XYZ file of C-alpha atoms in Angstrom:
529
model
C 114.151 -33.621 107.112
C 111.219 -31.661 106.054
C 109.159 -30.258 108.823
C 105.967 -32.129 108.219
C 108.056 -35.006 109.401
C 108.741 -33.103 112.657
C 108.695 -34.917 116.310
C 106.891 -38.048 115.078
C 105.948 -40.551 118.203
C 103.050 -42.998 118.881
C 100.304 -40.974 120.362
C 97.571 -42.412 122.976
C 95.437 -44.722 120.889
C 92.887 -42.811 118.635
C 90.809 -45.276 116.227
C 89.106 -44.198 113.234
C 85.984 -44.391 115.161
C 87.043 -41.935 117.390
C 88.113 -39.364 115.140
C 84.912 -39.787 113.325
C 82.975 -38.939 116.629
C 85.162 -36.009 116.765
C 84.603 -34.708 113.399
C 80.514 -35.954 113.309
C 80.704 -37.489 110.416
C 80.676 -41.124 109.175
C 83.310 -43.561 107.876
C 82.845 -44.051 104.169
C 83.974 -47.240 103.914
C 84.392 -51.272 105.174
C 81.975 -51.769 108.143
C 85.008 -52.533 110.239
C 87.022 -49.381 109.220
C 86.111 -47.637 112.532
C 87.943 -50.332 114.657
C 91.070 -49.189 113.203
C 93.908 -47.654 115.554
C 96.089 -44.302 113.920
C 98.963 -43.581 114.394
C 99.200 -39.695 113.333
C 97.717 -37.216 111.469
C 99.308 -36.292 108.362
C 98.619 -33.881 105.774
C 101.817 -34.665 103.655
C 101.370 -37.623 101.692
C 105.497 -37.826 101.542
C 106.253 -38.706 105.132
C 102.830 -41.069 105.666
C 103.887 -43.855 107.513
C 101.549 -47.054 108.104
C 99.162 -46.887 110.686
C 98.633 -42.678 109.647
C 95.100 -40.627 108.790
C 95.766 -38.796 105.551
C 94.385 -35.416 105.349
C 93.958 -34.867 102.010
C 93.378 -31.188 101.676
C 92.236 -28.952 98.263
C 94.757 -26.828 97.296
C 95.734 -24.140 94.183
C 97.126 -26.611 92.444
C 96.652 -29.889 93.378
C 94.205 -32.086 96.081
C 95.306 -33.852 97.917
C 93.572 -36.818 97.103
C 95.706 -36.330 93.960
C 98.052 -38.591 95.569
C 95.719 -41.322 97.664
C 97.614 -43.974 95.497
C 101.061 -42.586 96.970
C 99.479 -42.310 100.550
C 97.863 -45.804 100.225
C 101.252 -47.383 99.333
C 102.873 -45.661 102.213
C 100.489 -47.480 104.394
C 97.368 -44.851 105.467
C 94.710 -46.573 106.201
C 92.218 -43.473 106.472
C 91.605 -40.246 104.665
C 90.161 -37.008 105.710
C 88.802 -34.898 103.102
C 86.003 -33.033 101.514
C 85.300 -35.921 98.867
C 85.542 -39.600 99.385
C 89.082 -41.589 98.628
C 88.653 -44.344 96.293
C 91.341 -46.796 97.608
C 91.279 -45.855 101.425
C 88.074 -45.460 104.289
C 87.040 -41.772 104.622
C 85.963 -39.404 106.940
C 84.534 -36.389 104.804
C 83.943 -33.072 106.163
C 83.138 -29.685 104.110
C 86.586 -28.303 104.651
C 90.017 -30.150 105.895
C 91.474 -26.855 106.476
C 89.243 -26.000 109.219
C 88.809 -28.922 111.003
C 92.505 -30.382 110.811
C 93.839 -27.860 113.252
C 91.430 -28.875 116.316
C 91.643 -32.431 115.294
C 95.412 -32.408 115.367
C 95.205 -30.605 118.637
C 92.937 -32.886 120.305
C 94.628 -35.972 118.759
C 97.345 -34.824 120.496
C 96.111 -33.740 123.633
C 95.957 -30.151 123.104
C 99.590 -29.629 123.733
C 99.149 -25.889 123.931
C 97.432 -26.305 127.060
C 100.663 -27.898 128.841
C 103.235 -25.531 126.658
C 102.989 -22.166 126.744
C 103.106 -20.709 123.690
C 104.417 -17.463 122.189
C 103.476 -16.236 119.293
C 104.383 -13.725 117.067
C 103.169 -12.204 113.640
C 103.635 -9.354 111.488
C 105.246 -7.823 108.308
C 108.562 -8.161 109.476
C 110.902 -8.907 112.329
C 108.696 -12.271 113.245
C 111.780 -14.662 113.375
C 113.791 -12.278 114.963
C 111.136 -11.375 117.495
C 110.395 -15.662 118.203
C 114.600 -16.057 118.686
C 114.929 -13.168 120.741
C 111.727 -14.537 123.162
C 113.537 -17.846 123.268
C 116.308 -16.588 124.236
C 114.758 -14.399 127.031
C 112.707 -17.797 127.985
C 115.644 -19.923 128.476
C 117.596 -17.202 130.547
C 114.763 -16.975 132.665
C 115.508 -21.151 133.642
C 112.870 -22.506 131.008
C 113.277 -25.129 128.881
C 111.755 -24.554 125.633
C 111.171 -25.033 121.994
C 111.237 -22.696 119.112
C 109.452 -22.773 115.735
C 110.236 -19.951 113.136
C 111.002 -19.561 109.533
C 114.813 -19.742 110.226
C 114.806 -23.134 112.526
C 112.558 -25.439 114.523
C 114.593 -26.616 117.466
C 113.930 -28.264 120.751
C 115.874 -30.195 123.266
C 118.274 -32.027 121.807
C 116.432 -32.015 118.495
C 116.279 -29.160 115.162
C 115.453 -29.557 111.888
C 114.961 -26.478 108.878
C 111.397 -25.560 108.425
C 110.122 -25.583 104.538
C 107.510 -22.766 105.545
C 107.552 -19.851 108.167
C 105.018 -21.510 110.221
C 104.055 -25.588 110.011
C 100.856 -26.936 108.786
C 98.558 -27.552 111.617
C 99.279 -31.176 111.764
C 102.945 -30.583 112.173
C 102.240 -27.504 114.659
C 100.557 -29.648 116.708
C 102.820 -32.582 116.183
C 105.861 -30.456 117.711
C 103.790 -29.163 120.146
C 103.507 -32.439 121.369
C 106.943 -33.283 121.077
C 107.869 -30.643 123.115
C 105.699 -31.429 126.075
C 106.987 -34.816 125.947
C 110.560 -33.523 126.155
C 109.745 -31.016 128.506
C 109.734 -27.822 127.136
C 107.533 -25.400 129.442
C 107.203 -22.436 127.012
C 108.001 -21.746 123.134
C 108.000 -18.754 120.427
C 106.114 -19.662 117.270
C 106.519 -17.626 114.253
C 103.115 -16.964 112.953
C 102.807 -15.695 109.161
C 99.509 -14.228 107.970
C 99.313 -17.243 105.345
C 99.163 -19.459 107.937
C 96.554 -17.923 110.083
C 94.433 -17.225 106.896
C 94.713 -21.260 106.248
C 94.231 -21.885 109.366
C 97.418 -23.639 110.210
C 97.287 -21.782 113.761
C 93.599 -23.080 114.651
C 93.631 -25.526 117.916
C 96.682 -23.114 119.179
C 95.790 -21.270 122.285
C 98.709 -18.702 122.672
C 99.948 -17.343 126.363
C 100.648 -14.499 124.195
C 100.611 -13.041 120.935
C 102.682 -10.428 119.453
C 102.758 -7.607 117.065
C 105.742 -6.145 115.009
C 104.192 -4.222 112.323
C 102.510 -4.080 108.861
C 103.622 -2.864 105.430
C 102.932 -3.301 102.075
C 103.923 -6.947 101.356
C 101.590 -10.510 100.578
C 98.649 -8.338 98.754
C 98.829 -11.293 96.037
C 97.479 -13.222 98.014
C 95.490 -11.320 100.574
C 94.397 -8.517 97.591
C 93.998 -5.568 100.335
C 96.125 -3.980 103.210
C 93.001 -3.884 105.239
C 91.955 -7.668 104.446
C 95.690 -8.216 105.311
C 95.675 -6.308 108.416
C 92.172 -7.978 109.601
C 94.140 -11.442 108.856
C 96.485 -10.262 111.760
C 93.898 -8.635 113.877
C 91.836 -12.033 114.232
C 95.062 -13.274 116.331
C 94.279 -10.996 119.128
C 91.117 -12.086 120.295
C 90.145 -13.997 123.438
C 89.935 -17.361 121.802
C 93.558 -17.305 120.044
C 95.577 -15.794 123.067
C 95.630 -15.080 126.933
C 97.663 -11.735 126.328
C 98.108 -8.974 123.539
C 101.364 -7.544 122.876
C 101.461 -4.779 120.476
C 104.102 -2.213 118.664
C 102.508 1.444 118.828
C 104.965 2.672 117.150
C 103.528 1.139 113.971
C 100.404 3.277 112.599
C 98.483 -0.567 112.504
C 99.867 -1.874 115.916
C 98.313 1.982 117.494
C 95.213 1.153 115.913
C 95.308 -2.844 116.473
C 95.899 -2.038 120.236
C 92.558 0.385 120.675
C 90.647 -2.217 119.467
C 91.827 -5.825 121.467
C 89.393 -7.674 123.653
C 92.043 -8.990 125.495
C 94.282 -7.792 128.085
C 96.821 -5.830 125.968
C 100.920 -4.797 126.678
C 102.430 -2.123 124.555
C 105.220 -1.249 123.570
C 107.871 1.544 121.593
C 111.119 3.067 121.062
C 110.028 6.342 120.914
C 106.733 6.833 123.306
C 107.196 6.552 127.077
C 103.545 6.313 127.550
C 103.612 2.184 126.254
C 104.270 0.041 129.078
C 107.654 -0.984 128.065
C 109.513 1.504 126.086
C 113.506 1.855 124.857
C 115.122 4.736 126.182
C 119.327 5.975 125.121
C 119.268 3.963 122.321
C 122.681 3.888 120.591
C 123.292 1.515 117.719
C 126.657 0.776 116.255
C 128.611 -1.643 113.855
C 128.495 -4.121 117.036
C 124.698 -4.128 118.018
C 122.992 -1.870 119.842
C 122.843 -0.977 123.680
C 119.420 0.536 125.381
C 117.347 0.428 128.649
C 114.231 -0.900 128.459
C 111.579 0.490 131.291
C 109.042 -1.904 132.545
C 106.077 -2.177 135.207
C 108.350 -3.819 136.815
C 111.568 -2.129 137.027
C 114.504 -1.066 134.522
C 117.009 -3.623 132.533
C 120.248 -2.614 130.518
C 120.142 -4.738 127.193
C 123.367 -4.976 125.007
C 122.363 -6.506 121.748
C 124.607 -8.324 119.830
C 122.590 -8.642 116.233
C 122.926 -5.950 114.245
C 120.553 -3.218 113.254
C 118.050 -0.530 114.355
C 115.076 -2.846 113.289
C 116.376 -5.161 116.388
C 115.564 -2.738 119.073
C 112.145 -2.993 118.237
C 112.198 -6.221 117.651
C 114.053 -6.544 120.951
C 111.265 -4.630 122.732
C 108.223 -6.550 121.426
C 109.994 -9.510 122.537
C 111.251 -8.383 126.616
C 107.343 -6.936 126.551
C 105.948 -10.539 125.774
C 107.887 -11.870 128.571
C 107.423 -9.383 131.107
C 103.773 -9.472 130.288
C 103.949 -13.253 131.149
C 105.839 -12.333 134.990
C 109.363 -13.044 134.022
C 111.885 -11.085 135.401
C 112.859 -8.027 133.348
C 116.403 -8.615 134.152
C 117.032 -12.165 132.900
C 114.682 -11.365 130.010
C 117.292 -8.262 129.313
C 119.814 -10.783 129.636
C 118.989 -13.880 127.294
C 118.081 -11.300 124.593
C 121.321 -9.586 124.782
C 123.065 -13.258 124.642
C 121.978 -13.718 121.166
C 124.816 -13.437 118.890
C 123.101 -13.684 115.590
C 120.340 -15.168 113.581
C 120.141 -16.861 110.399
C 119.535 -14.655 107.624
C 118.588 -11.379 109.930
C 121.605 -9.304 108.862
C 124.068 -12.014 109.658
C 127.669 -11.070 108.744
C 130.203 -13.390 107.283
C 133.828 -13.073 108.360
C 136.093 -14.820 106.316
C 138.911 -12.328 106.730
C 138.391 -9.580 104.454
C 138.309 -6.733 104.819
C 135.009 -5.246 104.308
C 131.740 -6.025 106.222
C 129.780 -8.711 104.433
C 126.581 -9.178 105.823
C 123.189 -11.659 104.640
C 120.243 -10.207 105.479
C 116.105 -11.296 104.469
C 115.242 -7.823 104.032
C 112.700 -8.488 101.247
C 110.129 -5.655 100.984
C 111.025 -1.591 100.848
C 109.629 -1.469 104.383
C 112.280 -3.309 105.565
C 115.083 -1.768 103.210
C 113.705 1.956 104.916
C 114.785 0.514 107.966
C 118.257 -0.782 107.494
C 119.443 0.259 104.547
C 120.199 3.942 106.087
C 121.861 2.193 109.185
C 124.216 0.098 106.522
C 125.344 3.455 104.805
C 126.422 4.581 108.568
C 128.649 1.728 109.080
C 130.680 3.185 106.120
C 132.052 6.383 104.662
C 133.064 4.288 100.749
C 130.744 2.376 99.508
C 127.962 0.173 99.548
C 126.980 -2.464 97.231
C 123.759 -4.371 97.573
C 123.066 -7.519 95.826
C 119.000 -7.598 95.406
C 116.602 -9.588 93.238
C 112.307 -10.094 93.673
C 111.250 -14.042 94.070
C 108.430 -15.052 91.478
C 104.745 -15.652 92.512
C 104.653 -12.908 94.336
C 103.043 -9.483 94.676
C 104.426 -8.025 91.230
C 103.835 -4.112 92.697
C 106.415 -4.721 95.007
C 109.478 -5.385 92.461
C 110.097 -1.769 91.184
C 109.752 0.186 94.777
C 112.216 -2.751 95.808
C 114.821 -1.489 93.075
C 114.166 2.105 93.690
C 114.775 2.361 97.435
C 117.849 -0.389 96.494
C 119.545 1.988 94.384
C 118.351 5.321 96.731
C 120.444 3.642 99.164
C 123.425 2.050 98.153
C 126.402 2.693 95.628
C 126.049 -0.346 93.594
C 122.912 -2.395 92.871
C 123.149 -5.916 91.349
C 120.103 -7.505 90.541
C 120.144 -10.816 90.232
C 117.514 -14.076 90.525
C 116.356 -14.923 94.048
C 113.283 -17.758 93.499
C 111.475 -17.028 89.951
C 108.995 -20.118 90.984
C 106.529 -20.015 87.757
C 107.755 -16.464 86.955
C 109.687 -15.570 83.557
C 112.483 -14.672 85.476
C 113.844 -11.945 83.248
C 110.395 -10.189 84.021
C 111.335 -10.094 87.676
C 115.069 -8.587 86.925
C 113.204 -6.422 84.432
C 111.155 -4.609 87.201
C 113.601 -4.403 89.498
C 116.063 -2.757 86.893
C 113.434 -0.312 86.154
C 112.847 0.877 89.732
C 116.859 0.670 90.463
C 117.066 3.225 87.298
C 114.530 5.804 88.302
C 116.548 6.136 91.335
C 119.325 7.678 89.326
C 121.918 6.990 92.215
C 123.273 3.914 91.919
C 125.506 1.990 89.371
C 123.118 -0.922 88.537
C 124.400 -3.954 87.203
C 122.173 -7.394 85.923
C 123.468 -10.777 86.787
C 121.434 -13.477 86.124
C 123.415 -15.702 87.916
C 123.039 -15.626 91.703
C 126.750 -17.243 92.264
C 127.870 -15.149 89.637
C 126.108 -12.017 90.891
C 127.792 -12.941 94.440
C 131.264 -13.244 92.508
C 131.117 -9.822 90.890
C 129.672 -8.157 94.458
C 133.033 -9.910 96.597
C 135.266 -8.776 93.305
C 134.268 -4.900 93.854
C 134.304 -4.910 97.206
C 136.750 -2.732 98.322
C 138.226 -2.189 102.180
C 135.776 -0.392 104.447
C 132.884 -0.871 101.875
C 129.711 -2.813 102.836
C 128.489 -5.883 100.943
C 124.859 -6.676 101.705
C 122.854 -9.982 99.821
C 119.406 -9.333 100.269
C 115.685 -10.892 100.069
C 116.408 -14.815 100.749
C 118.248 -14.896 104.373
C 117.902 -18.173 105.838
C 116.067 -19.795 102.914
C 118.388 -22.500 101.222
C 116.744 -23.295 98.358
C 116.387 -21.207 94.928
C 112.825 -22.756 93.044
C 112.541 -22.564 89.234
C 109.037 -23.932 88.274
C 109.310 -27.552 89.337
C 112.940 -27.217 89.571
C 114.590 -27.035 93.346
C 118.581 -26.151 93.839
C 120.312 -25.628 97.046
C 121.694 -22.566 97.404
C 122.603 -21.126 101.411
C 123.617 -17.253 100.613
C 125.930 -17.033 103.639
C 127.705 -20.252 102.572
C 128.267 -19.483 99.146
C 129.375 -15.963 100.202
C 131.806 -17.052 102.352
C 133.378 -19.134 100.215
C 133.479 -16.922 97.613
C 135.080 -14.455 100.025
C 137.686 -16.838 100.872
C 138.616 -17.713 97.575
C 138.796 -14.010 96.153
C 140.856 -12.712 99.271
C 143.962 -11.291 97.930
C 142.814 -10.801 94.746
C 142.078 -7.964 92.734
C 139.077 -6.868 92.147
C 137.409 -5.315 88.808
C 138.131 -1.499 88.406
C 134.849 1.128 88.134
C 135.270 1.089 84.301
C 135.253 -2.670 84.021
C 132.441 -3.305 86.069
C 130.394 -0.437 83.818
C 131.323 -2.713 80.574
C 130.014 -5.741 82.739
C 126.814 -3.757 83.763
C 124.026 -4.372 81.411
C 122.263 -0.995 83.288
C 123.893 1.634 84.210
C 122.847 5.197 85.607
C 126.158 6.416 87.176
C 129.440 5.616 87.987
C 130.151 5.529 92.185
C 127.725 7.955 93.268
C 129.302 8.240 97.069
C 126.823 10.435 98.842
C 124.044 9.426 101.042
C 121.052 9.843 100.381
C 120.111 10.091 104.022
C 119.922 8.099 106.979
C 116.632 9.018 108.513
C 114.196 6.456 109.173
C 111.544 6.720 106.629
């Protein structure tokens, strides 16, 4: 199921009428068009169902009245855009983007008003953050709903999202849905593509979060301050009833000087923010720290792995203490979590060497765990890294270089080329991996192929990481889709080479089509940068 399908159920009735007075504009259309009851709001011609409103909305390449034949055949009987349907009765407006978000939220009787609702955004450590306030929410007696980039899931209901965070249709949709199954609070995963399209409008937050910001999404955003004032515009009085902000991040210091709203911090490092980490010790199990609140102390024991989940940890206990739950169940359902898709997930399928999936996509992310991976291992350790297409092209030879800084073996392989030559994208990430002159660097074209080769030189006590797609099950070639779950594949891979042996340094160099050196073993450091 895709997500714009999520949570669909009759709504109170709405006629075309209605949703005209909303919108002040007029039906285009049979005089007796506004008498007509809807059903939904959909911007997705593919799931329409009869009795729906079609919002047909412009996009890069395609409008969406592209496909009013499609939408009249599924049985719309009304469209919503900036031009006027031919086949169906239309409501036009000067921009669906901007008014589809309050329309969906008051078709649906603002659902964020009877769900409180958690947001979080930033570079990186969003879907870990959402999970871990979930988690925290439902220790704390809750019931409640999560939407990220790894799962939407409420009671008794999940699907797998196609985007990090839903059009505003479908937000508002499984907002709904949530009320009417009685969720009392969720975490929503907010990306800085959806708040710049507005999928988030309509959405008033209990609170919102901040992680951090690095250098990622400037294709489409052009500018790290443009991209940081995309974030910024969260934390203001009409998006969200509280601030919660990372100060250890140079952006979160500054973001949290400058909020209108009342405004949590938060560190690892700075006892001054009003929740900080204090004895942190990370390990090949998790990591174990106290976190000090207003409101007393609380021993957390996290299970998911990394340094990056402290923080992430932190950002999340802060958004829950800043909402008056108890520090100590909050300290609790976060150290319950046992793993999450994609976010440095291991795979145990006997061997014996740590295999682990992780999303890390961008250097900033690599700085952060790369250095912890090396610790878990005095041999080697063998990355598996490629750069998706239609992307920020800047980004693919820093993400080679740090690769190969890092680890003993780099193999770079295809992730999603989308409309990108894909030999371009292994190209720059070769070239980066090279400068490094640390790693042996390998191309493999073939992601089940590249997987093959890293399980065949894996040797016990090395590290196997597969970077940059985590969660995300399907690789994209153009117009082409193919499933394709990294932690799946890996594990069966695993469990089909176990017992065998593996290729020897010299064959894998004969393999490589890039090479720099041979099993480099020392570290290059394991500072955080």
């Amino acid at each position: 199921m895709v997500d714009s399908d999520a949570g669909r159920a009759p709504t109170a009735a709405v006629s075309v009428a209605d949703v005209a007075a909303f919108l002040q504009t007029k039906v285009i259309g049979p005089a007796d068009a506004g008498r007509l009851a809807l059903r939904d709001l959909v911007d997705d011609s593919r799931v329409l169902r009869p009795g729906d409103a079609y919002v047909a909305i412009p996009g890069t390449r395609w409008h969406g009245l592209d496909f009013e034949n499609e939408a009249v055949a599924a049985g719309a009987v009304l469209a919503i855009s900036d031009r006027p349907s031919s086949v169906l009765p239309t409501l036009i407006v000067d921009n669906p983007r901007a008014v589809v978000g309050p329309l969906a939220a008051w078709f649906h009787q603002r659902p964020s008003r009877r769900v409180r609702v958690f947001g979080v955004t930033g570079t990186n450590g969003k879907t870990s953050t959402a999970h871990f306030i979930e988690a925290g929410l439902a220790a704390a007696g809750e019931c409640t709903g999560l939407i990220s980039g790894a799962r939407i899931q409420g009671p008794n209901w999940g699907l797998i999202p196609t985007r990090t965070t839903p059009e505003a249709a479908t937000l508002q949709r499984t907002l709904a849905h949530f009320h009417r199954e009685g969720v009392s609070a969720c975490a929503v995963e907010v990306s800085s593509h959806a708040i710049a399209q507005r999928r988030v409008d309509g959405t008033k937050f209990r609170a919102m979060a901040f992680t951090n910001l690095s250098h990622d999404h400037l294709d489409y955003h052009g500018t790290m301050q443009a991209y940081f004032a995309t974030k910024a515009s969260m934390f203001t009085s009409d998006r969200t009833q509280i601030a919660v902000v990372n100060v250890d991040d140079a952006h979160g210091a500054r973001l949290a000087s400058n909020t209108t709203v009342p405004t949590w911090t938060c560190s690892t490092v700075d006892p001054s923010a009003d929740v900080y980490a204090e004895d942190v010790v990370c390990t090949e199990s998790g990591s174990r720290f106290t976190a000090c609140t207003p409101a007393g102390t609380a021993g957390v024991c996290l299970q998911t792995l990394g340094p990056h989940q402290v923080s992430n940890a932190v950002v999340a206990l802060t958004s829950l203490i800043a909402d008056g739950i108890d520090p100590i169940a909050a300290a609790e359902g976060v150290s319950f979590l046992t793993a999450i898709t994609g976010r440095c997930k291991p795979v145990h399928a006997g061997q014996r060497f740590t295999a682990i999936v992780d999303y890390m996509h961008n250097t900033a992310g690599q700085r952060t765990l790369l250095p912890y991976l090396r610790q878990l291992t005095k041999r080697r350790l063998i990355l598996v890294v490629g750069a998706s297409g239609s992307r920020d092209p800047s980004k693919r030879r820093p993400l080679g270089q740090v690769a190969a800084t890092y680890a003993d073996t780099v193999i770079v392989t295809d992730e999603s080329p989308e409309d990108d030559d894909p030999a371009v994208l292994r190209r720059d990430v070769l070239a980066g991996a090279r400068r490094a002159r640390h790693a042996h660097v390998i191309e493999e074209p073939n992601r089940h192929r590249a997987l093959e080769l890293a399980v065949s030189a894996a040797r016990p006590g090395d590290v196997l990481v597969v970077a940059g797609r985590g969660s995300d099950t399907t690789l994209r070639r153009g117009s082409h889709t193919s499933h394709f779950d990294d932690h799946a594949q890996l594990h069966q891979i695993i469990t089909a080479a176990i017992g065998t042996r593996g290729p020897t340094a010299a064959e894998l160099a004969r393999r490589g089509r890039a090479t720099t050196s041979v099993w480099v073993r020392n570290s290059p450091g394991t500072s955080r940068e």
